[in-house]
């Protein structure tokens, strides 16, 4: 169960990673080079993460207001890390993305972040199964004047991806962010890869899953699914990739 704190709160990492730190310090030296370190992630007694946020975040005022509103929700730990969202928006700008897909919207913080990075005629297809959370973001999307870019589809994401493929939109999208139910990650990845153009990017969240991928329990379907996809991506000749230790782990898969 994730702590009821948020990625952008430095004290979150002290709680979230402490079990992993204890495991690593118990003699598992082959993982010692991984950056699962409280001193590298921030905490109450270490301001390094806060330093990173203070010296790198350029958060749009409406994004900030949406983040603060999201912090009022008891499930706010589901929100993407703000520094991660900014990083992905910068990637979208770097590849001159015009069409994007987000699988897993929550309150729409990252939806807004990416939409702001798209050109005026860009489109963000936002996939979720709950409109209740997405409704929180709609007011902020409108305030930021990007609501016309966001195509919110409330249904299982696989159905939306299939609709896009059936509509002849294969290989027309530039950027995809996957952050929804973990058991379906592989299905999301395969369909997203079909929709992605060559040189486009799929960003996959939670690939470290709180460290549980180090030793997946056979009866933990979510961890097994993430670990299986991580191994598959490492062998997938259709992409080049990097797995980053930002937040809860972020894989970037670039289509060849």
JSON list of C-alpha atoms in Angstrom, two decimals, residues 17-242:
[
{"chain": "A", "resi": 17, "resn": "UNK", "atom": "CA", "xyz": [11.98, 3.58, -0.18]},
{"chain": "A", "resi": 18, "resn": "UNK", "atom": "CA", "xyz": [12.93, 2.69, 3.39]},
{"chain": "A", "resi": 19, "resn": "UNK", "atom": "CA", "xyz": [11.97, -1.02, 3.00]},
{"chain": "A", "resi": 20, "resn": "UNK", "atom": "CA", "xyz": [14.09, -1.22, -0.14]},
{"chain": "A", "resi": 21, "resn": "UNK", "atom": "CA", "xyz": [17.02, 0.51, 1.56]},
{"chain": "A", "resi": 22, "resn": "UNK", "atom": "CA", "xyz": [16.84, -1.97, 4.42]},
{"chain": "A", "resi": 23, "resn": "UNK", "atom": "CA", "xyz": [16.80, -4.87, 1.96]},
{"chain": "A", "resi": 24, "resn": "UNK", "atom": "CA", "xyz": [19.78, -3.52, 0.05]},
{"chain": "A", "resi": 25, "resn": "UNK", "atom": "CA", "xyz": [21.80, -2.89, 3.19]},
{"chain": "A", "resi": 26, "resn": "UNK", "atom": "CA", "xyz": [21.27, -6.49, 4.28]},
{"chain": "A", "resi": 27, "resn": "UNK", "atom": "CA", "xyz": [24.04, -7.71, 2.02]},
{"chain": "A", "resi": 28, "resn": "UNK", "atom": "CA", "xyz": [22.52, -7.60, -1.46]},
{"chain": "A", "resi": 29, "resn": "UNK", "atom": "CA", "xyz": [25.65, -5.95, -2.83]},
{"chain": "A", "resi": 30, "resn": "UNK", "atom": "CA", "xyz": [24.97, -6.70, -6.48]},
{"chain": "A", "resi": 31, "resn": "UNK", "atom": "CA", "xyz": [22.31, -3.95, -6.41]},
{"chain": "A", "resi": 32, "resn": "UNK", "atom": "CA", "xyz": [24.47, -1.41, -4.61]},
{"chain": "A", "resi": 33, "resn": "UNK", "atom": "CA", "xyz": [25.01, 0.69, -7.75]},
{"chain": "A", "resi": 34, "resn": "UNK", "atom": "CA", "xyz": [21.29, 1.38, -8.12]},
{"chain": "A", "resi": 35, "resn": "UNK", "atom": "CA", "xyz": [20.19, 4.84, -7.01]},
{"chain": "A", "resi": 36, "resn": "UNK", "atom": "CA", "xyz": [17.71, 3.56, -4.42]},
{"chain": "A", "resi": 37, "resn": "UNK", "atom": "CA", "xyz": [19.19, 5.90, -1.85]},
{"chain": "A", "resi": 38, "resn": "UNK", "atom": "CA", "xyz": [17.42, 8.22, 0.52]},
{"chain": "A", "resi": 39, "resn": "UNK", "atom": "CA", "xyz": [20.31, 10.64, 0.14]},
{"chain": "A", "resi": 40, "resn": "UNK", "atom": "CA", "xyz": [19.69, 10.66, -3.63]},
{"chain": "A", "resi": 41, "resn": "UNK", "atom": "CA", "xyz": [15.91, 10.98, -3.34]},
{"chain": "A", "resi": 42, "resn": "UNK", "atom": "CA", "xyz": [15.46, 13.47, -0.55]},
{"chain": "A", "resi": 43, "resn": "UNK", "atom": "CA", "xyz": [13.76, 13.20, 2.82]},
{"chain": "A", "resi": 44, "resn": "UNK", "atom": "CA", "xyz": [13.01, 15.08, 5.99]},
{"chain": "A", "resi": 45, "resn": "UNK", "atom": "CA", "xyz": [16.67, 15.09, 6.97]},
{"chain": "A", "resi": 46, "resn": "UNK", "atom": "CA", "xyz": [18.05, 15.57, 3.47]},
{"chain": "A", "resi": 47, "resn": "UNK", "atom": "CA", "xyz": [16.98, 18.44, 1.22]},
{"chain": "A", "resi": 48, "resn": "UNK", "atom": "CA", "xyz": [18.59, 17.14, -1.98]},
{"chain": "A", "resi": 49, "resn": "UNK", "atom": "CA", "xyz": [15.33, 16.27, -3.76]},
{"chain": "A", "resi": 50, "resn": "UNK", "atom": "CA", "xyz": [13.87, 19.60, -2.68]},
{"chain": "A", "resi": 51, "resn": "UNK", "atom": "CA", "xyz": [16.98, 21.26, -4.13]},
{"chain": "A", "resi": 52, "resn": "UNK", "atom": "CA", "xyz": [16.30, 19.52, -7.45]},
{"chain": "A", "resi": 53, "resn": "UNK", "atom": "CA", "xyz": [12.70, 20.73, -7.43]},
{"chain": "A", "resi": 54, "resn": "UNK", "atom": "CA", "xyz": [13.68, 24.25, -6.38]},
{"chain": "A", "resi": 55, "resn": "UNK", "atom": "CA", "xyz": [16.30, 24.54, -9.11]},
{"chain": "A", "resi": 56, "resn": "UNK", "atom": "CA", "xyz": [14.62, 22.80, -12.04]},
{"chain": "A", "resi": 57, "resn": "UNK", "atom": "CA", "xyz": [10.84, 23.03, -11.85]},
{"chain": "A", "resi": 58, "resn": "UNK", "atom": "CA", "xyz": [9.20, 25.57, -14.17]},
{"chain": "A", "resi": 59, "resn": "UNK", "atom": "CA", "xyz": [5.63, 24.70, -13.35]},
{"chain": "A", "resi": 60, "resn": "UNK", "atom": "CA", "xyz": [2.92, 26.53, -15.27]},
{"chain": "A", "resi": 61, "resn": "UNK", "atom": "CA", "xyz": [0.70, 28.42, -12.79]},
{"chain": "A", "resi": 62, "resn": "UNK", "atom": "CA", "xyz": [-2.36, 26.38, -13.74]},
{"chain": "A", "resi": 63, "resn": "UNK", "atom": "CA", "xyz": [-0.37, 23.15, -13.39]},
{"chain": "A", "resi": 64, "resn": "UNK", "atom": "CA", "xyz": [0.63, 24.22, -9.89]},
{"chain": "A", "resi": 65, "resn": "UNK", "atom": "CA", "xyz": [-2.97, 24.94, -8.98]},
{"chain": "A", "resi": 66, "resn": "UNK", "atom": "CA", "xyz": [-4.06, 21.54, -10.29]},
{"chain": "A", "resi": 67, "resn": "UNK", "atom": "CA", "xyz": [-1.28, 19.84, -8.31]},
{"chain": "A", "resi": 68, "resn": "UNK", "atom": "CA", "xyz": [-2.39, 21.63, -5.15]},
{"chain": "A", "resi": 69, "resn": "UNK", "atom": "CA", "xyz": [-5.99, 20.62, -5.81]},
{"chain": "A", "resi": 70, "resn": "UNK", "atom": "CA", "xyz": [-4.89, 17.04, -6.38]},
{"chain": "A", "resi": 71, "resn": "UNK", "atom": "CA", "xyz": [-3.08, 17.06, -3.03]},
{"chain": "A", "resi": 72, "resn": "UNK", "atom": "CA", "xyz": [-6.50, 17.46, -1.41]},
{"chain": "A", "resi": 73, "resn": "UNK", "atom": "CA", "xyz": [-7.56, 14.07, -2.78]},
{"chain": "A", "resi": 74, "resn": "UNK", "atom": "CA", "xyz": [-6.85, 11.07, -0.51]},
{"chain": "A", "resi": 75, "resn": "UNK", "atom": "CA", "xyz": [-5.50, 9.10, -3.49]},
{"chain": "A", "resi": 76, "resn": "UNK", "atom": "CA", "xyz": [-3.01, 11.80, -4.49]},
{"chain": "A", "resi": 77, "resn": "UNK", "atom": "CA", "xyz": [-0.10, 9.34, -4.54]},
{"chain": "A", "resi": 78, "resn": "UNK", "atom": "CA", "xyz": [-1.46, 8.24, -7.93]},
{"chain": "A", "resi": 79, "resn": "UNK", "atom": "CA", "xyz": [-0.38, 11.54, -9.46]},
{"chain": "A", "resi": 80, "resn": "UNK", "atom": "CA", "xyz": [2.76, 11.44, -11.56]},
{"chain": "A", "resi": 81, "resn": "UNK", "atom": "CA", "xyz": [5.82, 13.06, -10.01]},
{"chain": "A", "resi": 82, "resn": "UNK", "atom": "CA", "xyz": [5.88, 16.72, -11.03]},
{"chain": "A", "resi": 83, "resn": "UNK", "atom": "CA", "xyz": [9.56, 16.60, -12.06]},
{"chain": "A", "resi": 84, "resn": "UNK", "atom": "CA", "xyz": [8.85, 13.46, -14.09]},
{"chain": "A", "resi": 85, "resn": "UNK", "atom": "CA", "xyz": [5.91, 15.14, -15.80]},
{"chain": "A", "resi": 86, "resn": "UNK", "atom": "CA", "xyz": [8.07, 18.13, -16.70]},
{"chain": "A", "resi": 87, "resn": "UNK", "atom": "CA", "xyz": [10.74, 15.80, -18.07]},
{"chain": "A", "resi": 88, "resn": "UNK", "atom": "CA", "xyz": [8.22, 14.04, -20.30]},
{"chain": "A", "resi": 89, "resn": "UNK", "atom": "CA", "xyz": [6.79, 17.34, -21.51]},
{"chain": "A", "resi": 90, "resn": "UNK", "atom": "CA", "xyz": [10.32, 18.41, -22.43]},
{"chain": "A", "resi": 91, "resn": "UNK", "atom": "CA", "xyz": [10.77, 15.16, -24.35]},
{"chain": "A", "resi": 92, "resn": "UNK", "atom": "CA", "xyz": [7.53, 15.82, -26.21]},
{"chain": "A", "resi": 93, "resn": "UNK", "atom": "CA", "xyz": [8.82, 19.26, -27.16]},
{"chain": "A", "resi": 94, "resn": "UNK", "atom": "CA", "xyz": [12.20, 17.84, -28.15]},
{"chain": "A", "resi": 95, "resn": "UNK", "atom": "CA", "xyz": [10.67, 15.43, -30.67]},
{"chain": "A", "resi": 96, "resn": "UNK", "atom": "CA", "xyz": [8.16, 18.08, -31.81]},
{"chain": "A", "resi": 97, "resn": "UNK", "atom": "CA", "xyz": [5.25, 15.90, -30.77]},
{"chain": "A", "resi": 98, "resn": "UNK", "atom": "CA", "xyz": [1.86, 16.78, -32.21]},
{"chain": "A", "resi": 99, "resn": "UNK", "atom": "CA", "xyz": [-0.17, 13.70, -31.27]},
{"chain": "A", "resi": 100, "resn": "UNK", "atom": "CA", "xyz": [0.04, 12.04, -27.87]},
{"chain": "A", "resi": 101, "resn": "UNK", "atom": "CA", "xyz": [-1.76, 9.38, -25.85]},
{"chain": "A", "resi": 102, "resn": "UNK", "atom": "CA", "xyz": [-2.01, 9.10, -22.10]},
{"chain": "A", "resi": 103, "resn": "UNK", "atom": "CA", "xyz": [-3.18, 5.82, -20.57]},
{"chain": "A", "resi": 104, "resn": "UNK", "atom": "CA", "xyz": [-4.26, 6.62, -17.03]},
{"chain": "A", "resi": 105, "resn": "UNK", "atom": "CA", "xyz": [-5.38, 10.22, -16.42]},
{"chain": "A", "resi": 106, "resn": "UNK", "atom": "CA", "xyz": [-6.29, 10.50, -12.72]},
{"chain": "A", "resi": 107, "resn": "UNK", "atom": "CA", "xyz": [-6.90, 14.25, -12.15]},
{"chain": "A", "resi": 108, "resn": "UNK", "atom": "CA", "xyz": [-5.20, 15.20, -15.40]},
{"chain": "A", "resi": 109, "resn": "UNK", "atom": "CA", "xyz": [-2.00, 16.84, -14.12]},
{"chain": "A", "resi": 110, "resn": "UNK", "atom": "CA", "xyz": [0.23, 15.11, -16.65]},
{"chain": "A", "resi": 111, "resn": "UNK", "atom": "CA", "xyz": [-2.49, 15.43, -19.29]},
{"chain": "A", "resi": 112, "resn": "UNK", "atom": "CA", "xyz": [-2.28, 19.18, -18.85]},
{"chain": "A", "resi": 113, "resn": "UNK", "atom": "CA", "xyz": [1.52, 19.17, -18.77]},
{"chain": "A", "resi": 114, "resn": "UNK", "atom": "CA", "xyz": [1.79, 17.34, -22.08]},
{"chain": "A", "resi": 115, "resn": "UNK", "atom": "CA", "xyz": [-1.05, 19.32, -23.68]},
{"chain": "A", "resi": 116, "resn": "UNK", "atom": "CA", "xyz": [0.82, 22.54, -22.86]},
{"chain": "A", "resi": 117, "resn": "UNK", "atom": "CA", "xyz": [3.84, 21.12, -24.70]},
{"chain": "A", "resi": 118, "resn": "UNK", "atom": "CA", "xyz": [1.87, 20.33, -27.86]},
{"chain": "A", "resi": 119, "resn": "UNK", "atom": "CA", "xyz": [1.31, 22.87, -30.65]},
{"chain": "A", "resi": 120, "resn": "UNK", "atom": "CA", "xyz": [-2.01, 24.66, -31.01]},
{"chain": "A", "resi": 121, "resn": "UNK", "atom": "CA", "xyz": [-3.29, 21.99, -33.41]},
{"chain": "A", "resi": 122, "resn": "UNK", "atom": "CA", "xyz": [-1.96, 19.12, -31.29]},
{"chain": "A", "resi": 123, "resn": "UNK", "atom": "CA", "xyz": [-4.08, 16.41, -29.71]},
{"chain": "A", "resi": 124, "resn": "UNK", "atom": "CA", "xyz": [-3.82, 14.45, -26.49]},
{"chain": "A", "resi": 125, "resn": "UNK", "atom": "CA", "xyz": [-5.97, 11.31, -26.36]},
{"chain": "A", "resi": 126, "resn": "UNK", "atom": "CA", "xyz": [-6.54, 10.83, -22.64]},
{"chain": "A", "resi": 127, "resn": "UNK", "atom": "CA", "xyz": [-7.69, 7.34, -21.61]},
{"chain": "A", "resi": 128, "resn": "UNK", "atom": "CA", "xyz": [-9.31, 6.49, -18.30]},
{"chain": "A", "resi": 129, "resn": "UNK", "atom": "CA", "xyz": [-12.19, 4.48, -16.88]},
{"chain": "A", "resi": 130, "resn": "UNK", "atom": "CA", "xyz": [-13.23, 7.04, -14.26]},
{"chain": "A", "resi": 131, "resn": "UNK", "atom": "CA", "xyz": [-14.60, 10.44, -15.16]},
{"chain": "A", "resi": 132, "resn": "UNK", "atom": "CA", "xyz": [-14.88, 11.46, -11.51]},
{"chain": "A", "resi": 133, "resn": "UNK", "atom": "CA", "xyz": [-11.17, 12.14, -11.15]},
{"chain": "A", "resi": 134, "resn": "UNK", "atom": "CA", "xyz": [-10.83, 13.55, -14.67]},
{"chain": "A", "resi": 135, "resn": "UNK", "atom": "CA", "xyz": [-13.60, 16.04, -13.92]},
{"chain": "A", "resi": 136, "resn": "UNK", "atom": "CA", "xyz": [-11.26, 17.63, -11.37]},
{"chain": "A", "resi": 137, "resn": "UNK", "atom": "CA", "xyz": [-8.83, 18.47, -14.15]},
{"chain": "A", "resi": 138, "resn": "UNK", "atom": "CA", "xyz": [-11.30, 19.77, -16.71]},
{"chain": "A", "resi": 139, "resn": "UNK", "atom": "CA", "xyz": [-11.64, 23.18, -15.09]},
{"chain": "A", "resi": 140, "resn": "UNK", "atom": "CA", "xyz": [-7.86, 23.58, -15.10]},
{"chain": "A", "resi": 141, "resn": "UNK", "atom": "CA", "xyz": [-7.55, 22.39, -18.72]},
{"chain": "A", "resi": 142, "resn": "UNK", "atom": "CA", "xyz": [-10.01, 25.11, -19.68]},
{"chain": "A", "resi": 143, "resn": "UNK", "atom": "CA", "xyz": [-8.23, 27.73, -17.59]},
{"chain": "A", "resi": 144, "resn": "UNK", "atom": "CA", "xyz": [-4.93, 26.87, -19.31]},
{"chain": "A", "resi": 145, "resn": "UNK", "atom": "CA", "xyz": [-6.70, 27.13, -22.69]},
{"chain": "A", "resi": 146, "resn": "UNK", "atom": "CA", "xyz": [-5.77, 23.62, -23.82]},
{"chain": "A", "resi": 147, "resn": "UNK", "atom": "CA", "xyz": [-9.12, 21.87, -23.42]},
{"chain": "A", "resi": 148, "resn": "UNK", "atom": "CA", "xyz": [-9.53, 21.77, -27.22]},
{"chain": "A", "resi": 149, "resn": "UNK", "atom": "CA", "xyz": [-6.38, 19.64, -27.46]},
{"chain": "A", "resi": 150, "resn": "UNK", "atom": "CA", "xyz": [-7.58, 16.99, -25.01]},
{"chain": "A", "resi": 151, "resn": "UNK", "atom": "CA", "xyz": [-9.73, 14.13, -26.26]},
{"chain": "A", "resi": 152, "resn": "UNK", "atom": "CA", "xyz": [-10.89, 12.43, -23.05]},
{"chain": "A", "resi": 153, "resn": "UNK", "atom": "CA", "xyz": [-12.21, 8.91, -23.58]},
{"chain": "A", "resi": 154, "resn": "UNK", "atom": "CA", "xyz": [-13.86, 7.20, -20.63]},
{"chain": "A", "resi": 155, "resn": "UNK", "atom": "CA", "xyz": [-13.69, 3.48, -21.33]},
{"chain": "A", "resi": 156, "resn": "UNK", "atom": "CA", "xyz": [-11.09, 0.71, -21.05]},
{"chain": "A", "resi": 157, "resn": "UNK", "atom": "CA", "xyz": [-7.92, 1.99, -22.69]},
{"chain": "A", "resi": 158, "resn": "UNK", "atom": "CA", "xyz": [-7.56, -1.11, -24.84]},
{"chain": "A", "resi": 159, "resn": "UNK", "atom": "CA", "xyz": [-10.89, -0.25, -26.46]},
{"chain": "A", "resi": 160, "resn": "UNK", "atom": "CA", "xyz": [-9.71, 3.29, -27.21]},
{"chain": "A", "resi": 161, "resn": "UNK", "atom": "CA", "xyz": [-6.42, 2.05, -28.66]},
{"chain": "A", "resi": 162, "resn": "UNK", "atom": "CA", "xyz": [-8.31, -0.42, -30.85]},
{"chain": "A", "resi": 163, "resn": "UNK", "atom": "CA", "xyz": [-10.60, 2.37, -32.04]},
{"chain": "A", "resi": 164, "resn": "UNK", "atom": "CA", "xyz": [-7.59, 4.46, -33.03]},
{"chain": "A", "resi": 165, "resn": "UNK", "atom": "CA", "xyz": [-6.08, 1.53, -34.93]},
{"chain": "A", "resi": 166, "resn": "UNK", "atom": "CA", "xyz": [-9.40, 0.78, -36.65]},
{"chain": "A", "resi": 167, "resn": "UNK", "atom": "CA", "xyz": [-9.60, 4.45, -37.66]},
{"chain": "A", "resi": 168, "resn": "UNK", "atom": "CA", "xyz": [-6.34, 4.09, -39.57]},
{"chain": "A", "resi": 169, "resn": "UNK", "atom": "CA", "xyz": [-4.17, 6.02, -37.10]},
{"chain": "A", "resi": 170, "resn": "UNK", "atom": "CA", "xyz": [-1.36, 3.46, -36.88]},
{"chain": "A", "resi": 171, "resn": "UNK", "atom": "CA", "xyz": [2.10, 5.05, -36.87]},
{"chain": "A", "resi": 172, "resn": "UNK", "atom": "CA", "xyz": [0.72, 8.58, -36.50]},
{"chain": "A", "resi": 173, "resn": "UNK", "atom": "CA", "xyz": [1.34, 9.28, -32.80]},
{"chain": "A", "resi": 174, "resn": "UNK", "atom": "CA", "xyz": [4.52, 10.80, -31.43]},
{"chain": "A", "resi": 175, "resn": "UNK", "atom": "CA", "xyz": [4.35, 10.18, -27.69]},
{"chain": "A", "resi": 176, "resn": "UNK", "atom": "CA", "xyz": [2.57, 7.72, -25.39]},
{"chain": "A", "resi": 177, "resn": "UNK", "atom": "CA", "xyz": [2.56, 7.62, -21.59]},
{"chain": "A", "resi": 178, "resn": "UNK", "atom": "CA", "xyz": [1.44, 4.40, -19.89]},
{"chain": "A", "resi": 179, "resn": "UNK", "atom": "CA", "xyz": [0.41, 4.66, -16.24]},
{"chain": "A", "resi": 180, "resn": "UNK", "atom": "CA", "xyz": [-2.71, 2.56, -15.64]},
{"chain": "A", "resi": 181, "resn": "UNK", "atom": "CA", "xyz": [-3.49, -0.96, -14.39]},
{"chain": "A", "resi": 182, "resn": "UNK", "atom": "CA", "xyz": [-0.25, -2.88, -14.38]},
{"chain": "A", "resi": 183, "resn": "UNK", "atom": "CA", "xyz": [-1.63, -6.25, -15.45]},
{"chain": "A", "resi": 184, "resn": "UNK", "atom": "CA", "xyz": [-2.59, -4.68, -18.79]},
{"chain": "A", "resi": 185, "resn": "UNK", "atom": "CA", "xyz": [0.79, -3.01, -19.35]},
{"chain": "A", "resi": 186, "resn": "UNK", "atom": "CA", "xyz": [1.86, -5.44, -22.07]},
{"chain": "A", "resi": 187, "resn": "UNK", "atom": "CA", "xyz": [-1.38, -4.98, -24.03]},
{"chain": "A", "resi": 188, "resn": "UNK", "atom": "CA", "xyz": [-1.04, -1.20, -23.74]},
{"chain": "A", "resi": 189, "resn": "UNK", "atom": "CA", "xyz": [2.55, -1.38, -24.91]},
{"chain": "A", "resi": 190, "resn": "UNK", "atom": "CA", "xyz": [1.87, -3.54, -27.96]},
{"chain": "A", "resi": 191, "resn": "UNK", "atom": "CA", "xyz": [-1.06, -1.45, -29.18]},
{"chain": "A", "resi": 192, "resn": "UNK", "atom": "CA", "xyz": [0.79, 1.79, -28.45]},
{"chain": "A", "resi": 193, "resn": "UNK", "atom": "CA", "xyz": [3.76, 0.57, -30.44]},
{"chain": "A", "resi": 194, "resn": "UNK", "atom": "CA", "xyz": [1.47, 0.04, -33.43]},
{"chain": "A", "resi": 195, "resn": "UNK", "atom": "CA", "xyz": [0.12, 3.58, -33.09]},
{"chain": "A", "resi": 196, "resn": "UNK", "atom": "CA", "xyz": [3.57, 5.14, -32.66]},
{"chain": "A", "resi": 197, "resn": "UNK", "atom": "CA", "xyz": [5.59, 6.55, -35.53]},
{"chain": "A", "resi": 198, "resn": "UNK", "atom": "CA", "xyz": [9.24, 5.65, -35.98]},
{"chain": "A", "resi": 199, "resn": "UNK", "atom": "CA", "xyz": [11.27, 7.79, -33.62]},
{"chain": "A", "resi": 200, "resn": "UNK", "atom": "CA", "xyz": [8.29, 8.22, -31.31]},
{"chain": "A", "resi": 201, "resn": "UNK", "atom": "CA", "xyz": [8.53, 7.57, -27.58]},
{"chain": "A", "resi": 202, "resn": "UNK", "atom": "CA", "xyz": [6.57, 5.34, -25.22]},
{"chain": "A", "resi": 203, "resn": "UNK", "atom": "CA", "xyz": [7.11, 6.31, -21.57]},
{"chain": "A", "resi": 204, "resn": "UNK", "atom": "CA", "xyz": [6.13, 3.60, -19.07]},
{"chain": "A", "resi": 205, "resn": "UNK", "atom": "CA", "xyz": [5.68, 4.50, -15.41]},
{"chain": "A", "resi": 206, "resn": "UNK", "atom": "CA", "xyz": [6.20, 2.49, -12.20]},
{"chain": "A", "resi": 207, "resn": "UNK", "atom": "CA", "xyz": [8.65, 0.04, -13.76]},
{"chain": "A", "resi": 208, "resn": "UNK", "atom": "CA", "xyz": [10.44, -0.39, -10.41]},
{"chain": "A", "resi": 209, "resn": "UNK", "atom": "CA", "xyz": [7.17, -0.75, -8.48]},
{"chain": "A", "resi": 210, "resn": "UNK", "atom": "CA", "xyz": [8.58, 0.24, -5.12]},
{"chain": "A", "resi": 211, "resn": "UNK", "atom": "CA", "xyz": [11.42, -2.25, -5.50]},
{"chain": "A", "resi": 212, "resn": "UNK", "atom": "CA", "xyz": [9.12, -5.26, -5.64]},
{"chain": "A", "resi": 213, "resn": "UNK", "atom": "CA", "xyz": [10.40, -6.15, -9.12]},
{"chain": "A", "resi": 214, "resn": "UNK", "atom": "CA", "xyz": [13.62, -7.32, -7.44]},
{"chain": "A", "resi": 215, "resn": "UNK", "atom": "CA", "xyz": [11.81, -10.40, -6.17]},
{"chain": "A", "resi": 216, "resn": "UNK", "atom": "CA", "xyz": [8.29, -10.73, -7.61]},
{"chain": "A", "resi": 217, "resn": "UNK", "atom": "CA", "xyz": [5.90, -12.89, -5.66]},
{"chain": "A", "resi": 218, "resn": "UNK", "atom": "CA", "xyz": [4.15, -15.38, -7.97]},
{"chain": "A", "resi": 219, "resn": "UNK", "atom": "CA", "xyz": [0.77, -14.42, -6.55]},
{"chain": "A", "resi": 220, "resn": "UNK", "atom": "CA", "xyz": [1.36, -10.68, -7.07]},
{"chain": "A", "resi": 221, "resn": "UNK", "atom": "CA", "xyz": [-0.06, -10.23, -10.58]},
{"chain": "A", "resi": 222, "resn": "UNK", "atom": "CA", "xyz": [0.87, -6.57, -10.88]},
{"chain": "A", "resi": 223, "resn": "UNK", "atom": "CA", "xyz": [4.53, -7.05, -9.96]},
{"chain": "A", "resi": 224, "resn": "UNK", "atom": "CA", "xyz": [4.80, -10.14, -12.16]},
{"chain": "A", "resi": 225, "resn": "UNK", "atom": "CA", "xyz": [3.33, -8.21, -15.10]},
{"chain": "A", "resi": 226, "resn": "UNK", "atom": "CA", "xyz": [5.73, -5.28, -14.67]},
{"chain": "A", "resi": 227, "resn": "UNK", "atom": "CA", "xyz": [8.75, -7.55, -14.30]},
{"chain": "A", "resi": 228, "resn": "UNK", "atom": "CA", "xyz": [7.72, -9.59, -17.33]},
{"chain": "A", "resi": 229, "resn": "UNK", "atom": "CA", "xyz": [7.36, -6.45, -19.45]},
{"chain": "A", "resi": 230, "resn": "UNK", "atom": "CA", "xyz": [10.70, -5.08, -18.22]},
{"chain": "A", "resi": 231, "resn": "UNK", "atom": "CA", "xyz": [12.41, -8.28, -19.35]},
{"chain": "A", "resi": 232, "resn": "UNK", "atom": "CA", "xyz": [10.53, -8.25, -22.66]},
{"chain": "A", "resi": 233, "resn": "UNK", "atom": "CA", "xyz": [11.50, -4.65, -23.40]},
{"chain": "A", "resi": 234, "resn": "UNK", "atom": "CA", "xyz": [15.15, -5.43, -22.73]},
{"chain": "A", "resi": 235, "resn": "UNK", "atom": "CA", "xyz": [15.01, -7.99, -25.55]},
{"chain": "A", "resi": 236, "resn": "UNK", "atom": "CA", "xyz": [12.69, -6.11, -27.92]},
{"chain": "A", "resi": 237, "resn": "UNK", "atom": "CA", "xyz": [14.54, -5.36, -31.17]},
{"chain": "A", "resi": 238, "resn": "UNK", "atom": "CA", "xyz": [11.75, -3.02, -32.31]},
{"chain": "A", "resi": 239, "resn": "UNK", "atom": "CA", "xyz": [12.91, -0.33, -29.88]},
{"chain": "A", "resi": 240, "resn": "UNK", "atom": "CA", "xyz": [15.85, 1.25, -28.17]},
{"chain": "A", "resi": 241, "resn": "UNK", "atom": "CA", "xyz": [15.30, 1.98, -24.50]},
{"chain": "A", "resi": 242, "resn": "UNK", "atom": "CA", "xyz": [16.47, 3.43, -21.23]}
]
